[in-house]
CSV table of C-alpha atoms and ligand atoms in Angstrom, one decimal:
chain,number,residue,atom,x,y,z
A,1,MET,CA,38.6,-104.1,127.8
A,2,GLU,CA,39.2,-107.7,126.8
A,3,ASN,CA,36.9,-109.2,124.3
A,4,GLN,CA,35.3,-112.2,126.1
A,5,SER,CA,34.3,-113.9,122.9
A,6,VAL,CA,37.9,-114.3,121.6
A,7,LYS,CA,39.6,-117.4,122.8
A,8,ILE,CA,43.3,-116.7,122.9
A,9,HIS,CA,44.1,-120.1,124.3
A,10,PRO,CA,41.4,-122.4,123.1
A,11,GLN,CA,40.7,-125.0,125.7
A,12,LYS,CA,41.5,-128.6,125.0
A,13,ASP,CA,38.7,-131.1,124.9
A,14,LYS,CA,38.0,-132.9,128.1
A,15,ILE,CA,38.0,-136.7,128.2
A,16,ILE,CA,38.0,-139.3,131.0
A,17,ILE,CA,40.3,-142.3,130.7
A,18,ILE,CA,39.8,-145.3,132.9
A,19,MET,CA,43.0,-147.4,133.1
A,20,GLY,CA,43.9,-150.6,135.0
A,21,ALA,CA,45.0,-154.1,134.5
A,22,THR,CA,42.8,-156.8,133.1
A,23,GLY,CA,40.0,-157.7,135.5
A,24,THR,CA,40.1,-154.6,137.7
A,25,GLY,CA,36.6,-153.4,136.9
A,26,LYS,CA,37.2,-150.7,134.3
A,27,SER,CA,34.1,-151.5,132.4
A,28,ARG,CA,32.0,-151.5,135.5
A,29,LEU,CA,33.3,-148.1,136.6
A,30,SER,CA,32.7,-146.7,133.2
A,31,ILE,CA,29.1,-147.8,133.4
A,32,ASP,CA,28.8,-146.6,137.0
A,33,LEU,CA,30.0,-143.1,136.0
A,34,ALA,CA,28.0,-143.0,132.8
A,35,THR,CA,24.7,-144.0,134.3
A,36,ARG,CA,24.8,-142.1,137.5
A,37,PHE,CA,26.7,-139.0,137.0
A,38,PHE,CA,27.2,-137.4,133.6
A,39,PRO,CA,26.0,-138.1,130.1
A,40,SER,CA,28.8,-140.0,128.4
A,41,GLU,CA,29.7,-142.5,125.8
A,42,ILE,CA,32.4,-145.2,126.1
A,43,ILE,CA,35.2,-145.9,123.7
A,44,ASN,CA,37.0,-149.2,124.1
A,45,SER,CA,40.8,-149.2,124.4
A,46,ASP,CA,41.5,-152.9,124.7
A,47,LYS,CA,43.3,-153.9,121.6
A,48,ILE,CA,41.8,-157.4,121.5
A,49,GLN,CA,38.2,-156.3,122.2
A,50,LEU,CA,38.3,-154.1,119.1
A,51,TYR,CA,37.6,-157.2,117.0
A,52,ARG,CA,34.4,-159.1,116.4
A,53,GLY,CA,34.0,-162.5,117.9
A,54,LEU,CA,35.1,-164.5,121.0
A,55,ASP,CA,33.0,-162.3,123.3
A,56,ILE,CA,33.4,-164.5,126.4
A,57,THR,CA,37.1,-165.3,125.8
A,58,THR,CA,38.0,-161.6,125.4
A,59,ASN,CA,35.8,-160.5,128.2
A,60,LYS,CA,33.7,-157.9,126.3
A,61,ILE,CA,31.1,-156.3,128.5
A,62,PRO,CA,27.8,-158.1,127.8
A,63,PHE,CA,25.2,-156.1,126.1
A,64,GLN,CA,22.8,-156.2,129.0
A,65,ASP,CA,25.5,-154.8,131.4
A,66,ARG,CA,25.9,-151.8,129.2
A,67,LEU,CA,22.6,-150.4,130.5
A,68,GLY,CA,22.0,-148.5,127.3
A,69,VAL,CA,25.2,-146.5,127.4
A,70,PRO,CA,26.6,-146.3,123.8
A,71,HIS,CA,29.9,-148.2,123.3
A,72,HIS,CA,32.3,-147.5,120.4
A,73,LEU,CA,35.1,-149.5,118.9
A,74,LEU,CA,34.0,-152.6,120.7
A,75,GLY,CA,33.9,-155.7,118.5
A,76,GLU,CA,33.6,-153.4,115.4
A,77,PHE,CA,36.5,-154.6,113.4
A,78,ASP,CA,37.1,-157.8,111.5
A,79,SER,CA,40.6,-159.1,112.2
A,80,GLU,CA,40.6,-161.0,108.9
A,81,LEU,CA,41.0,-157.6,107.3
A,82,GLY,CA,44.2,-156.9,109.3
A,83,GLU,CA,45.3,-155.6,112.6
A,84,LEU,CA,44.5,-152.0,113.6
A,85,THR,CA,47.8,-150.2,114.3
A,86,PRO,CA,48.0,-147.8,117.2
A,87,LEU,CA,48.3,-144.9,114.7
A,88,GLU,CA,45.0,-146.1,113.0
A,89,TYR,CA,43.4,-146.4,116.5
A,90,ARG,CA,44.5,-142.8,117.3
A,91,SER,CA,42.8,-141.5,114.2
A,92,ILE,CA,39.6,-143.5,114.5
A,93,ALA,CA,39.2,-143.0,118.3
A,94,SER,CA,39.8,-139.2,118.0
A,95,SER,CA,37.1,-138.9,115.3
A,96,THR,CA,34.8,-140.8,117.7
A,97,ILE,CA,35.7,-138.4,120.5
A,98,ASP,CA,34.8,-135.5,118.3
A,99,GLU,CA,31.4,-137.0,117.5
A,100,ILE,CA,30.7,-137.7,121.2
A,101,LEU,CA,31.7,-134.1,122.1
A,102,SER,CA,29.4,-132.7,119.3
A,103,ARG,CA,26.5,-134.5,121.1
A,104,ASN,CA,27.5,-132.6,124.2
A,105,LYS,CA,28.5,-135.8,126.0
A,106,THR,CA,31.7,-136.7,127.7
A,107,PRO,CA,33.9,-139.4,126.1
A,108,VAL,CA,35.1,-142.1,128.5
A,109,ILE,CA,38.0,-144.2,127.2
A,110,ALA,CA,38.1,-147.6,129.0
A,111,GLY,CA,40.4,-150.5,128.3
A,112,GLY,CA,43.7,-152.1,129.3
A,113,SER,CA,45.9,-151.4,126.3
A,114,ASN,CA,48.2,-148.7,127.4
A,115,SER,CA,50.0,-148.5,124.0
A,116,LEU,CA,46.6,-147.5,122.5
A,117,ILE,CA,45.8,-145.0,125.2
A,118,HIS,CA,49.3,-143.5,124.8
A,119,ALA,CA,48.9,-143.3,121.0
A,120,LEU,CA,45.5,-141.7,121.3
A,121,VAL,CA,46.3,-138.9,123.8
A,122,SER,CA,49.9,-137.9,122.9
A,123,ASP,CA,50.2,-134.6,121.2
A,124,ARG,CA,52.7,-135.9,118.8
A,125,TYR,CA,52.7,-139.6,118.3
A,126,ASP,CA,55.7,-141.3,116.7
A,127,PRO,CA,54.7,-144.8,115.6
A,128,ASP,CA,58.4,-145.7,115.4
A,129,SER,CA,59.3,-145.0,118.9
A,130,ASP,CA,58.6,-147.6,121.7
A,131,VAL,CA,57.6,-145.7,124.7
A,132,PHE,CA,57.4,-148.9,126.8
A,133,ASP,CA,61.0,-149.9,126.0
A,134,GLU,CA,62.4,-150.9,129.4
A,135,ASP,CA,65.9,-149.8,128.5
A,136,ASP,CA,65.1,-146.4,127.1
A,137,ILE,CA,62.9,-144.0,129.1
A,138,GLU,CA,63.6,-141.0,126.7
A,139,PRO,CA,60.8,-141.5,124.2
A,140,LEU,CA,58.3,-141.7,127.0
A,141,LEU,CA,59.7,-138.6,128.8
A,142,LEU,CA,59.6,-136.7,125.6
A,143,SER,CA,55.9,-137.4,124.9
A,144,ALA,CA,54.6,-137.7,128.5
A,145,ASN,CA,53.5,-134.2,129.3
A,146,LYS,CA,52.3,-133.1,125.9
A,147,LEU,CA,48.8,-134.4,125.6
A,148,ARG,CA,46.3,-133.3,123.0
A,149,TYR,CA,43.3,-133.6,125.3
A,150,ASP,CA,42.5,-132.3,128.7
A,151,CYS,CA,42.7,-135.8,130.4
A,152,CYS,CA,41.3,-137.1,133.6
A,153,PHE,CA,43.1,-140.3,134.2
A,154,LEU,CA,41.4,-142.8,136.7
A,155,TRP,CA,43.6,-145.8,137.5
A,156,VAL,CA,41.7,-148.7,139.1
A,157,ASP,CA,44.3,-150.6,141.0
A,158,VAL,CA,44.1,-153.9,142.9
A,159,ALA,CA,47.0,-155.3,145.0
A,160,LEU,CA,48.6,-158.0,142.8
A,161,PRO,CA,48.2,-161.0,145.1
A,162,VAL,CA,44.5,-160.2,145.4
A,163,LEU,CA,44.1,-159.6,141.7
A,164,TYR,CA,45.9,-162.9,140.8
A,165,GLU,CA,43.4,-164.8,143.0
A,166,TYR,CA,40.5,-163.0,141.4
A,167,LEU,CA,41.8,-163.6,137.9
A,168,LEU,CA,42.2,-167.4,138.6
A,169,ARG,CA,38.6,-167.4,139.7
A,170,ARG,CA,37.5,-165.3,136.7
A,171,VAL,CA,38.9,-167.9,134.3
A,172,ASP,CA,36.8,-170.6,135.9
A,173,ASP,CA,33.8,-168.3,135.7
A,174,MET,CA,34.5,-167.7,132.0
A,175,PHE,CA,34.4,-171.5,131.4
A,176,ASP,CA,31.1,-171.7,133.3
A,177,ALA,CA,29.8,-169.0,131.0
A,178,GLY,CA,30.6,-171.0,127.9
A,179,MET,CA,34.1,-170.2,126.9
A,180,LEU,CA,34.9,-173.8,125.9
A,181,ASP,CA,32.0,-173.9,123.4
A,182,GLU,CA,32.9,-170.5,122.1
A,183,LEU,CA,36.5,-171.7,121.5
A,184,SER,CA,35.3,-175.0,120.0
A,185,GLU,CA,33.2,-173.1,117.5
A,186,TRP,CA,36.0,-170.8,116.7
A,187,PHE,CA,38.5,-173.6,116.0
A,188,GLU,CA,35.8,-175.4,113.9
A,189,SER,CA,35.2,-172.4,111.7
A,190,GLU,CA,38.9,-172.1,111.0
A,191,THR,CA,39.7,-173.6,107.6
A,192,GLU,CA,42.9,-175.3,108.8
A,193,LEU,CA,41.7,-176.9,112.1
A,194,GLY,CA,44.1,-176.2,114.9
A,195,SER,CA,46.3,-173.9,113.0
A,196,LEU,CA,46.1,-170.3,114.1
A,197,GLY,CA,48.1,-169.1,111.0
A,198,GLU,CA,49.5,-165.6,111.3
A,199,ARG,CA,48.8,-164.3,114.8
A,200,VAL,CA,47.1,-160.9,114.2
A,201,GLY,CA,44.2,-159.2,115.8
A,202,ILE,CA,41.9,-161.4,117.7
A,203,LYS,CA,44.2,-164.4,117.1
A,204,LYS,CA,46.4,-162.9,119.8
A,205,ALA,CA,43.6,-163.3,122.4
A,206,ILE,CA,44.6,-165.3,125.5
A,207,GLY,CA,42.7,-168.6,125.1
A,208,LEU,CA,43.4,-169.3,121.5
A,209,PRO,CA,47.1,-170.4,121.5
A,210,GLU,CA,46.6,-172.1,124.9
A,211,PHE,CA,43.7,-174.3,123.5
A,212,GLU,CA,45.3,-175.0,120.1
A,213,GLU,CA,46.8,-178.3,121.2
A,214,TYR,CA,43.6,-179.4,122.8
A,215,PHE,CA,41.4,-178.8,119.8
A,216,ARG,CA,43.8,-180.5,117.5
A,217,GLY,CA,43.6,-183.7,119.5
A,218,VAL,CA,39.9,-183.8,120.4
A,219,GLY,CA,37.8,-186.6,118.8
A,220,GLY,CA,39.5,-189.8,119.9
A,221,ASN,CA,37.4,-192.6,121.4
A,222,ASP,CA,39.6,-194.9,123.5
A,223,SER,CA,40.2,-194.3,127.2
A,224,ASN,CA,43.8,-193.1,126.6
A,225,ASP,CA,42.5,-190.4,124.3
A,226,THR,CA,40.0,-189.4,126.9
A,227,MET,CA,42.7,-189.1,129.5
A,228,ASP,CA,44.9,-187.2,127.1
A,229,THR,CA,42.0,-184.8,126.4
A,230,GLN,CA,41.4,-184.1,130.0
A,231,ILE,CA,45.1,-183.5,130.6
A,232,LYS,CA,45.3,-181.2,127.6
A,233,MET,CA,42.3,-179.3,128.8
A,234,ASP,CA,43.8,-178.9,132.3
A,235,LEU,CA,47.1,-177.7,130.9
A,236,ALA,CA,45.3,-175.2,128.6
A,237,ILE,CA,43.3,-173.8,131.5
A,238,GLU,CA,46.4,-173.5,133.7
A,239,ALA,CA,48.2,-171.7,130.8
A,240,ILE,CA,45.3,-169.3,130.4
A,241,LYS,CA,45.5,-168.5,134.1
A,242,PHE,CA,49.2,-168.0,134.1
A,243,ASN,CA,49.2,-165.8,131.0
A,244,THR,CA,46.3,-163.7,132.3
A,245,CYS,CA,48.3,-163.0,135.5
A,246,GLN,CA,51.4,-162.2,133.5
A,247,LEU,CA,49.3,-159.8,131.4
A,248,ALA,CA,48.0,-158.0,134.5
A,249,LYS,CA,51.5,-157.7,135.9
A,250,ARG,CA,52.8,-156.2,132.6
A,251,GLN,CA,49.9,-153.8,132.3
A,252,ILE,CA,50.5,-152.5,135.9
A,253,GLY,CA,54.2,-152.0,135.0
A,254,LYS,CA,53.2,-149.9,132.0
A,255,ILE,CA,50.8,-147.8,134.0
A,256,GLN,CA,53.4,-147.2,136.7
A,257,ARG,CA,55.8,-146.2,133.9
A,258,LEU,CA,53.4,-143.6,132.5
A,259,ARG,CA,52.8,-142.3,136.0
A,260,SER,CA,56.4,-141.9,136.8
A,261,ALA,CA,57.0,-140.1,133.5
A,262,GLY,CA,54.5,-137.5,134.5
A,263,TRP,CA,50.9,-138.6,133.7
A,264,ASP,CA,48.6,-137.4,136.4
A,265,LEU,CA,47.0,-140.8,137.2
A,266,ARG,CA,44.5,-140.7,140.0
A,267,ARG,CA,44.8,-144.1,141.7
A,268,LEU,CA,41.6,-145.8,143.1
A,269,ASN,CA,42.4,-148.6,145.4
A,270,ALA,CA,39.9,-151.4,144.7
A,271,THR,CA,41.7,-154.1,146.7
A,272,GLU,CA,39.1,-154.1,149.5
A,273,ALA,CA,36.3,-154.5,147.0
A,274,PHE,CA,38.1,-157.5,145.4
A,275,ARG,CA,38.9,-159.1,148.7
A,276,ALA,CA,35.2,-159.0,149.6
A,277,VAL,CA,34.3,-160.6,146.3
A,278,LEU,CA,36.8,-163.4,147.0
A,279,LEU,CA,35.2,-164.0,150.4
A,280,SER,CA,31.7,-164.2,149.0
A,281,ASP,CA,30.2,-166.4,146.4
A,282,SER,CA,28.2,-163.6,144.7
A,283,GLY,CA,29.5,-160.9,142.5
A,284,MET,CA,31.3,-157.6,143.3
A,285,SER,CA,30.7,-156.3,146.8
A,286,SER,CA,28.7,-153.1,146.1
A,287,GLU,CA,29.6,-151.4,149.4
A,288,ALA,CA,33.4,-151.4,149.2
A,289,TRP,CA,33.3,-150.8,145.4
A,290,GLU,CA,31.0,-147.7,145.9
A,291,LYS,CA,33.1,-146.4,148.8
A,292,LYS,CA,36.6,-147.0,147.5
A,293,VAL,CA,36.1,-146.6,143.8
A,294,VAL,CA,32.9,-145.0,142.6
A,295,GLU,CA,32.6,-142.2,145.2
A,296,PRO,CA,36.2,-140.9,144.9
A,297,SER,CA,35.9,-141.2,141.1
A,298,VAL,CA,32.8,-139.1,141.0
A,299,LYS,CA,34.5,-136.4,143.1
A,300,ILE,CA,37.6,-136.4,140.9
A,301,VAL,CA,35.5,-136.3,137.7
A,302,LYS,CA,33.1,-133.6,139.0
A,303,ARG,CA,36.0,-131.3,139.9
A,304,PHE,CA,37.7,-132.0,136.6
A,305,LEU,CA,34.6,-131.2,134.5
A,306,GLU,CA,33.9,-128.1,136.5
A,307,GLU,CA,37.4,-126.6,136.2
B,1,LIG,P1,51.9,-154.6,124.2
B,1,LIG,O1,53.0,-153.6,124.2
B,1,LIG,O2,52.2,-155.9,124.8
B,1,LIG,O3,51.3,-154.6,122.8
B,1,LIG,P2,49.5,-153.3,125.1
B,1,LIG,O4,49.4,-152.4,126.3
B,1,LIG,O5,49.4,-152.6,123.7
B,1,LIG,O6,50.8,-154.0,125.2
B,1,LIG,P3,47.8,-155.3,126.1
B,1,LIG,O7,46.4,-154.8,126.2
B,1,LIG,O8,48.7,-155.3,127.3
B,1,LIG,O9,48.5,-154.4,125.0
B,1,LIG,O10,47.7,-156.7,125.4
B,1,LIG,C1,48.8,-157.5,125.2
B,1,LIG,C2,48.4,-158.9,125.0
B,1,LIG,O11,47.5,-159.4,126.0
B,1,LIG,C3,47.5,-159.1,123.7
B,1,LIG,O12,48.2,-159.2,122.6
B,1,LIG,C4,46.7,-160.4,124.1
B,1,LIG,O13,47.5,-161.5,123.9
B,1,LIG,C5,46.5,-160.2,125.5
B,1,LIG,N1,45.2,-159.6,125.7
B,1,LIG,C6,44.9,-158.3,126.0
B,1,LIG,N2,43.6,-158.0,126.1
B,1,LIG,C7,43.0,-159.2,125.9
B,1,LIG,C8,41.6,-159.6,126.0
B,1,LIG,N3,40.6,-158.7,126.1
B,1,LIG,N4,41.3,-160.9,125.8
B,1,LIG,C9,42.3,-161.8,125.6
B,1,LIG,N5,43.6,-161.5,125.5
B,1,LIG,C10,44.0,-160.2,125.7
């Protein structure tokens, strides 16, 4: 008779990974799942949100929206001390996963940096190979199906034209929420005003390079300067909007690449929920979000955890 206590093939640890382009509601879904469904803790996988500071500009989930769910690797690092490599992220995030599992909770990884997610879950990670190299699919194919965790991948997807429209509005909302003051303070605190120096860590955040020119020129008194200032501000905002949309498009490209290489990504179509937001003045439409994103996610995760 087989000895039931001997694990011949030890099971891999189960983790949930919420993927998606910037703005698609990954943080919201992670909280929806954590608060209503299973005890879990969230690990950030947005490479800019790893660093302290610029909370509005980098779109960190506000403390009050976390609803008591513990978050890890969110604003924990000082980018003055250097940039975390994907290899370092792999090591730190996997220790965090172990700690969460030891508390009998489920780790939920949420964030838009696909290179960090790839580094974290790949069985053998080679820091020297670029799995997102458009001209060479081989490194990705070699690593794609060998994962060191039992992963449930949820991909929150929004049709690009709808997402673009939403992102343009989100930039305006970020300004209403105080992004300009935040950037102003940030530039003031830099020793060389207006110079970003070496672009590492948080200095890569969309918003800083775009506003560099504006903050360099602010302070003039005559009307021409005022005109200049307004033009510079408008240009900076337009650049942020453009670069945010470009980022979203690139991120979706990377997600599709991972999927076509064999990652079993479960796509949740949030387009209807986002259309409803654009038609209303209030926040996310709860009904479409619940029906199209939360309910199917709950089913997928439940089945995954019970397997
Ligand atoms: P890459 O291969 O380009 O490094 P990635 O998947 O590792 O891709 P992304 O998350 O796509 O990383 O980030 C790429 C760039 O997008 C960042 O360097 C930064 O300029 C910008 N970015 C990403 N997340 C944020 C954020 N939260 N706030 C501001 N800018 C961001």
